[in-house]
């Protein structure tokens, strides 16, 4: 019998209005579990529970917070293989990628356990004699967290951990497509010693509980990762209520390949950036900008490398690329391949749906050549194993095309020139820049985020997370 999973509200596991199956995209006959759907009334109850818990939690001892977060991180790391396997079953990353993501989540909680003990402020003199000035940080309040389906345990971790570390309470709504990892994380948090109501999990459709969460008067701030269209709507809603917001909304990331690049290195980092994790990463490079001197060798080497990629069941040994996460996403990916060709692009490799031993959402990674910057395939985020190549004359044109996008999350360059690498790092209009590294792959202890249409608000991760999850207070004292 398929196990049923409920919402966590005020320390209790509560069933919603109905249950929906969580399906393995590698094998549509594999039902991972059934997960309840919260109602708007349950969402309200979760917010009320968080508000009731906030007064005590916001002034709780830093050692107790640190111990709780460390306990969460320790259990995640101890169960990384189990949790990584669950992640791969429900989202489609390969098992190695799933275990890697679970490991990242555990390390994030460990990092913010330490941050609980590293809270600092300032004591400065006043311009008025005899008066002392203290500058401190305090928790914001109740944080509404809305997470996407592509990183179902790491992104919740890098939002929840700092929220709790700095004394906030949380109501989290995970993506409806991948509730399994969120539920498993909530179950671990529920046994960590954190008081009831401090963390709450509500699962369900955004149309039912997403908007009520964003607009609830008891929620002080919203941290969202997802599409640009939804992020823009959330920004408008929060502006009306003057709520603090943090938005991560994707990208159309460039990977520049210069003539002086190491060809083998350039090909490998391009394949990893564009196609690993099935291209379903906001930091994936879907625009490969290649200078004309290396262009012929690069496209032939890419074609050969792609021919050796194994698409298959996410849990199977030897799989390089797992399935697309859902049918709707698969249809979108293939539709963009058709759009690119209709606009004049040439399909060099892949692009077709694959029939394998199990019924799943498998797609051969697609590479389009002879594209121009104005094509939709180079302007709009596809979010799948689809990449295009833009041919340019030299570095200056490559830099221009790299920045010729409404997005600005990540950007990469492959070069052996220190001059060009240094110039690119300074002049790339992206929040994160990689030199001779894949664009998809970042550390958990440093800031994450972009500019332009990719991000809005304070950075996530590392010590910079305190900018969003705390409020600055200035206090004056006359002894």
mmCIF file with all atom_site columns, N, CA and C in Angstrom, residues 97-138:
data_model
loop_
_atom_site.group_PDB
_atom_site.id
_atom_site.type_symbol
_atom_site.label_atom_id
_atom_site.label_alt_id
_atom_site.label_comp_id
_atom_site.label_asym_id
_atom_site.label_entity_id
_atom_site.label_seq_id
_atom_site.pdbx_PDB_ins_code
_atom_site.Cartn_x
_atom_site.Cartn_y
_atom_site.Cartn_z
_atom_site.occupancy
_atom_site.B_iso_or_equiv
_atom_site.pdbx_formal_charge
_atom_site.auth_seq_id
_atom_site.auth_comp_id
_atom_site.auth_asym_id
_atom_site.auth_atom_id
_atom_site.pdbx_PDB_model_num
ATOM 1   N N  . UNK A 1 97  ? 24.135 12.777 -8.596 1.00 0.00 ? 97  UNK A N  1
ATOM 2   C CA . UNK A 1 97  ? 23.720 14.178 -8.425 1.00 0.00 ? 97  UNK A CA 1
ATOM 3   C C  . UNK A 1 97  ? 22.764 14.322 -7.251 1.00 0.00 ? 97  UNK A C  1
ATOM 4   N N  . UNK A 1 98  ? 21.877 13.348 -7.072 1.00 0.00 ? 98  UNK A N  1
ATOM 5   C CA . UNK A 1 98  ? 20.942 13.398 -5.960 1.00 0.00 ? 98  UNK A CA 1
ATOM 6   C C  . UNK A 1 98  ? 21.645 13.327 -4.619 1.00 0.00 ? 98  UNK A C  1
ATOM 7   N N  . UNK A 1 99  ? 22.606 12.414 -4.499 1.00 0.00 ? 99  UNK A N  1
ATOM 8   C CA . UNK A 1 99  ? 23.368 12.302 -3.255 1.00 0.00 ? 99  UNK A CA 1
ATOM 9   C C  . UNK A 1 99  ? 24.180 13.566 -3.025 1.00 0.00 ? 99  UNK A C  1
ATOM 10  N N  . UNK A 1 100 ? 24.726 14.131 -4.094 1.00 0.00 ? 100 UNK A N  1
ATOM 11  C CA . UNK A 1 100 ? 25.473 15.377 -3.973 1.00 0.00 ? 100 UNK A CA 1
ATOM 12  C C  . UNK A 1 100 ? 24.602 16.514 -3.471 1.00 0.00 ? 100 UNK A C  1
ATOM 13  N N  . UNK A 1 101 ? 23.366 16.574 -3.949 1.00 0.00 ? 101 UNK A N  1
ATOM 14  C CA . UNK A 1 101 ? 22.466 17.634 -3.490 1.00 0.00 ? 101 UNK A CA 1
ATOM 15  C C  . UNK A 1 101 ? 22.082 17.444 -2.026 1.00 0.00 ? 101 UNK A C  1
ATOM 16  N N  . UNK A 1 102 ? 21.830 16.197 -1.624 1.00 0.00 ? 102 UNK A N  1
ATOM 17  C CA . UNK A 1 102 ? 21.505 15.929 -0.221 1.00 0.00 ? 102 UNK A CA 1
ATOM 18  C C  . UNK A 1 102 ? 22.680 16.303 0.678  1.00 0.00 ? 102 UNK A C  1
ATOM 19  N N  . UNK A 1 103 ? 23.885 16.009 0.222  1.00 0.00 ? 103 UNK A N  1
ATOM 20  C CA . UNK A 1 103 ? 25.081 16.379 0.974  1.00 0.00 ? 103 UNK A CA 1
ATOM 21  C C  . UNK A 1 103 ? 25.170 17.895 1.128  1.00 0.00 ? 103 UNK A C  1
ATOM 22  N N  . UNK A 1 104 ? 24.890 18.593 0.062  1.00 0.00 ? 104 UNK A N  1
ATOM 23  C CA . UNK A 1 104 ? 24.893 20.055 0.106  1.00 0.00 ? 104 UNK A CA 1
ATOM 24  C C  . UNK A 1 104 ? 23.893 20.565 1.149  1.00 0.00 ? 104 UNK A C  1
ATOM 25  N N  . UNK A 1 105 ? 22.700 19.976 1.166  1.00 0.00 ? 105 UNK A N  1
ATOM 26  C CA . UNK A 1 105 ? 21.681 20.400 2.130  1.00 0.00 ? 105 UNK A CA 1
ATOM 27  C C  . UNK A 1 105 ? 22.157 20.209 3.564  1.00 0.00 ? 105 UNK A C  1
ATOM 28  N N  . UNK A 1 106 ? 22.781 19.060 3.835  1.00 0.00 ? 106 UNK A N  1
ATOM 29  C CA . UNK A 1 106 ? 23.300 18.829 5.177  1.00 0.00 ? 106 UNK A CA 1
ATOM 30  C C  . UNK A 1 106 ? 24.368 19.831 5.555  1.00 0.00 ? 106 UNK A C  1
ATOM 31  N N  . UNK A 1 107 ? 25.263 20.119 4.623  1.00 0.00 ? 107 UNK A N  1
ATOM 32  C CA . UNK A 1 107 ? 26.326 21.091 4.892  1.00 0.00 ? 107 UNK A CA 1
ATOM 33  C C  . UNK A 1 107 ? 25.782 22.492 5.119  1.00 0.00 ? 107 UNK A C  1
ATOM 34  N N  . UNK A 1 108 ? 24.708 22.835 4.433  1.00 0.00 ? 108 UNK A N  1
ATOM 35  C CA . UNK A 1 108 ? 24.089 24.152 4.630  1.00 0.00 ? 108 UNK A CA 1
ATOM 36  C C  . UNK A 1 108 ? 23.579 24.301 6.062  1.00 0.00 ? 108 UNK A C  1
ATOM 37  N N  . UNK A 1 109 ? 22.901 23.275 6.567  1.00 0.00 ? 109 UNK A N  1
ATOM 38  C CA . UNK A 1 109 ? 22.409 23.349 7.949  1.00 0.00 ? 109 UNK A CA 1
ATOM 39  C C  . UNK A 1 109 ? 23.580 23.421 8.931  1.00 0.00 ? 109 UNK A C  1
ATOM 40  N N  . UNK A 1 110 ? 24.644 22.686 8.637  1.00 0.00 ? 110 UNK A N  1
ATOM 41  C CA . UNK A 1 110 ? 25.828 22.741 9.501  1.00 0.00 ? 110 UNK A CA 1
ATOM 42  C C  . UNK A 1 110 ? 26.432 24.152 9.493  1.00 0.00 ? 110 UNK A C  1
ATOM 43  N N  . UNK A 1 111 ? 26.513 24.757 8.317  1.00 0.00 ? 111 UNK A N  1
ATOM 44  C CA . UNK A 1 111 ? 27.072 26.105 8.212  1.00 0.00 ? 111 UNK A CA 1
ATOM 45  C C  . UNK A 1 111 ? 26.267 27.097 9.042  1.00 0.00 ? 111 UNK A C  1
ATOM 46  N N  . UNK A 1 112 ? 24.941 27.047 8.903  1.00 0.00 ? 112 UNK A N  1
ATOM 47  C CA . UNK A 1 112 ? 24.122 28.022 9.627  1.00 0.00 ? 112 UNK A CA 1
ATOM 48  C C  . UNK A 1 112 ? 23.988 27.700 11.109 1.00 0.00 ? 112 UNK A C  1
ATOM 49  N N  . UNK A 1 113 ? 24.285 26.454 11.490 1.00 0.00 ? 113 UNK A N  1
ATOM 50  C CA . UNK A 1 113 ? 24.417 26.170 12.923 1.00 0.00 ? 113 UNK A CA 1
ATOM 51  C C  . UNK A 1 113 ? 25.558 27.007 13.495 1.00 0.00 ? 113 UNK A C  1
ATOM 52  N N  . UNK A 1 114 ? 26.650 27.096 12.743 1.00 0.00 ? 114 UNK A N  1
ATOM 53  C CA . UNK A 1 114 ? 27.759 27.942 13.161 1.00 0.00 ? 114 UNK A CA 1
ATOM 54  C C  . UNK A 1 114 ? 27.413 29.411 13.145 1.00 0.00 ? 114 UNK A C  1
ATOM 55  N N  . UNK A 1 115 ? 26.620 29.826 12.155 1.00 0.00 ? 115 UNK A N  1
ATOM 56  C CA . UNK A 1 115 ? 26.239 31.234 12.068 1.00 0.00 ? 115 UNK A CA 1
ATOM 57  C C  . UNK A 1 115 ? 25.416 31.679 13.279 1.00 0.00 ? 115 UNK A C  1
ATOM 58  N N  . UNK A 1 116 ? 24.680 30.748 13.886 1.00 0.00 ? 116 UNK A N  1
ATOM 59  C CA . UNK A 1 116 ? 23.945 31.102 15.111 1.00 0.00 ? 116 UNK A CA 1
ATOM 60  C C  . UNK A 1 116 ? 24.883 31.663 16.178 1.00 0.00 ? 116 UNK A C  1
ATOM 61  N N  . UNK A 1 117 ? 26.106 31.175 16.208 1.00 0.00 ? 117 UNK A N  1
ATOM 62  C CA . UNK A 1 117 ? 27.076 31.582 17.218 1.00 0.00 ? 117 UNK A CA 1
ATOM 63  C C  . UNK A 1 117 ? 27.980 32.709 16.750 1.00 0.00 ? 117 UNK A C  1
ATOM 64  N N  . UNK A 1 118 ? 27.772 33.151 15.512 1.00 0.00 ? 118 UNK A N  1
ATOM 65  C CA . UNK A 1 118 ? 28.625 34.213 14.965 1.00 0.00 ? 118 UNK A CA 1
ATOM 66  C C  . UNK A 1 118 ? 27.837 35.507 14.737 1.00 0.00 ? 118 UNK A C  1
ATOM 67  N N  . UNK A 1 119 ? 26.714 35.649 15.403 1.00 0.00 ? 119 UNK A N  1
ATOM 68  C CA . UNK A 1 119 ? 25.932 36.875 15.270 1.00 0.00 ? 119 UNK A CA 1
ATOM 69  C C  . UNK A 1 119 ? 26.732 38.047 15.838 1.00 0.00 ? 119 UNK A C  1
ATOM 70  N N  . UNK A 1 120 ? 26.796 39.112 15.089 1.00 0.00 ? 120 UNK A N  1
ATOM 71  C CA . UNK A 1 120 ? 27.585 40.267 15.522 1.00 0.00 ? 120 UNK A CA 1
ATOM 72  C C  . UNK A 1 120 ? 26.777 41.553 15.383 1.00 0.00 ? 120 UNK A C  1
ATOM 73  N N  . UNK A 1 121 ? 27.249 42.582 16.025 1.00 0.00 ? 121 UNK A N  1
ATOM 74  C CA . UNK A 1 121 ? 26.688 43.919 15.898 1.00 0.00 ? 121 UNK A CA 1
ATOM 75  C C  . UNK A 1 121 ? 27.809 44.930 15.963 1.00 0.00 ? 121 UNK A C  1
ATOM 76  N N  . UNK A 1 122 ? 27.442 46.177 16.150 1.00 0.00 ? 122 UNK A N  1
ATOM 77  C CA . UNK A 1 122 ? 28.440 47.244 16.240 1.00 0.00 ? 122 UNK A CA 1
ATOM 78  C C  . UNK A 1 122 ? 28.113 48.141 17.425 1.00 0.00 ? 122 UNK A C  1
ATOM 79  N N  . UNK A 1 123 ? 29.141 48.620 18.066 1.00 0.00 ? 123 UNK A N  1
ATOM 80  C CA . UNK A 1 123 ? 29.011 49.667 19.072 1.00 0.00 ? 123 UNK A CA 1
ATOM 81  C C  . UNK A 1 123 ? 29.866 50.831 18.580 1.00 0.00 ? 123 UNK A C  1
ATOM 82  N N  . UNK A 1 124 ? 29.231 51.973 18.339 1.00 0.00 ? 124 UNK A N  1
ATOM 83  C CA . UNK A 1 124 ? 29.950 53.125 17.787 1.00 0.00 ? 124 UNK A CA 1
ATOM 84  C C  . UNK A 1 124 ? 29.662 54.356 18.643 1.00 0.00 ? 124 UNK A C  1
ATOM 85  N N  . UNK A 1 125 ? 30.572 55.313 18.630 1.00 0.00 ? 125 UNK A N  1
ATOM 86  C CA . UNK A 1 125 ? 30.319 56.538 19.390 1.00 0.00 ? 125 UNK A CA 1
ATOM 87  C C  . UNK A 1 125 ? 29.296 57.413 18.688 1.00 0.00 ? 125 UNK A C  1
ATOM 88  N N  . UNK A 1 126 ? 28.566 58.163 19.457 1.00 0.00 ? 126 UNK A N  1
ATOM 89  C CA . UNK A 1 126 ? 27.616 59.134 18.918 1.00 0.00 ? 126 UNK A CA 1
ATOM 90  C C  . UNK A 1 126 ? 28.345 60.456 18.645 1.00 0.00 ? 126 UNK A C  1
ATOM 91  N N  . UNK A 1 127 ? 27.782 61.243 17.776 1.00 0.00 ? 127 UNK A N  1
ATOM 92  C CA . UNK A 1 127 ? 28.307 62.593 17.563 1.00 0.00 ? 127 UNK A CA 1
ATOM 93  C C  . UNK A 1 127 ? 27.966 63.498 18.742 1.00 0.00 ? 127 UNK A C  1
ATOM 94  N N  . UNK A 1 128 ? 27.069 62.984 19.605 1.00 0.00 ? 128 UNK A N  1
ATOM 95  C CA . UNK A 1 128 ? 26.695 63.738 20.804 1.00 0.00 ? 128 UNK A CA 1
ATOM 96  C C  . UNK A 1 128 ? 27.429 63.158 22.005 1.00 0.00 ? 128 UNK A C  1
ATOM 97  N N  . UNK A 1 129 ? 28.150 63.936 22.761 1.00 0.00 ? 129 UNK A N  1
ATOM 98  C CA . UNK A 1 129 ? 28.956 63.430 23.885 1.00 0.00 ? 129 UNK A CA 1
ATOM 99  C C  . UNK A 1 129 ? 28.117 62.666 24.907 1.00 0.00 ? 129 UNK A C  1
ATOM 100 N N  . UNK A 1 130 ? 28.686 61.539 25.370 1.00 0.00 ? 130 UNK A N  1
ATOM 101 C CA . UNK A 1 130 ? 28.059 60.789 26.443 1.00 0.00 ? 130 UNK A CA 1
ATOM 102 C C  . UNK A 1 130 ? 26.994 59.795 26.013 1.00 0.00 ? 130 UNK A C  1
ATOM 103 N N  . UNK A 1 131 ? 26.715 59.709 24.755 1.00 0.00 ? 131 UNK A N  1
ATOM 104 C CA . UNK A 1 131 ? 25.669 58.809 24.262 1.00 0.00 ? 131 UNK A CA 1
ATOM 105 C C  . UNK A 1 131 ? 26.310 57.623 23.557 1.00 0.00 ? 131 UNK A C  1
ATOM 106 N N  . UNK A 1 132 ? 25.803 56.432 23.839 1.00 0.00 ? 132 UNK A N  1
ATOM 107 C CA . UNK A 1 132 ? 26.274 55.218 23.174 1.00 0.00 ? 132 UNK A CA 1
ATOM 108 C C  . UNK A 1 132 ? 25.324 54.797 22.062 1.00 0.00 ? 132 UNK A C  1
ATOM 109 N N  . UNK A 1 133 ? 25.880 54.217 20.993 1.00 0.00 ? 133 UNK A N  1
ATOM 110 C CA . UNK A 1 133 ? 25.075 53.752 19.862 1.00 0.00 ? 133 UNK A CA 1
ATOM 111 C C  . UNK A 1 133 ? 25.380 52.277 19.611 1.00 0.00 ? 133 UNK A C  1
ATOM 112 N N  . UNK A 1 134 ? 24.335 51.458 19.565 1.00 0.00 ? 134 UNK A N  1
ATOM 113 C CA . UNK A 1 134 ? 24.460 50.025 19.267 1.00 0.00 ? 134 UNK A CA 1
ATOM 114 C C  . UNK A 1 134 ? 23.684 49.702 17.991 1.00 0.00 ? 134 UNK A C  1
ATOM 115 N N  . UNK A 1 135 ? 24.305 48.937 17.100 1.00 0.00 ? 135 UNK A N  1
ATOM 116 C CA . UNK A 1 135 ? 23.662 48.508 15.865 1.00 0.00 ? 135 UNK A CA 1
ATOM 117 C C  . UNK A 1 135 ? 23.573 46.986 15.909 1.00 0.00 ? 135 UNK A C  1
ATOM 118 N N  . UNK A 1 136 ? 22.361 46.459 15.902 1.00 0.00 ? 136 UNK A N  1
ATOM 119 C CA . UNK A 1 136 ? 22.143 45.019 16.027 1.00 0.00 ? 136 UNK A CA 1
ATOM 120 C C  . UNK A 1 136 ? 21.197 44.530 14.938 1.00 0.00 ? 136 UNK A C  1
ATOM 121 N N  . UNK A 1 137 ? 21.121 43.218 14.795 1.00 0.00 ? 137 UNK A N  1
ATOM 122 C CA . UNK A 1 137 ? 20.197 42.592 13.847 1.00 0.00 ? 137 UNK A CA 1
ATOM 123 C C  . UNK A 1 137 ? 19.176 41.744 14.603 1.00 0.00 ? 137 UNK A C  1
ATOM 124 N N  . UNK A 1 138 ? 17.931 41.833 14.174 1.00 0.00 ? 138 UNK A N  1
ATOM 125 C CA . UNK A 1 138 ? 16.852 41.063 14.779 1.00 0.00 ? 138 UNK A CA 1
ATOM 126 C C  . UNK A 1 138 ? 16.101 40.298 13.701 1.00 0.00 ? 138 UNK A C  1
#
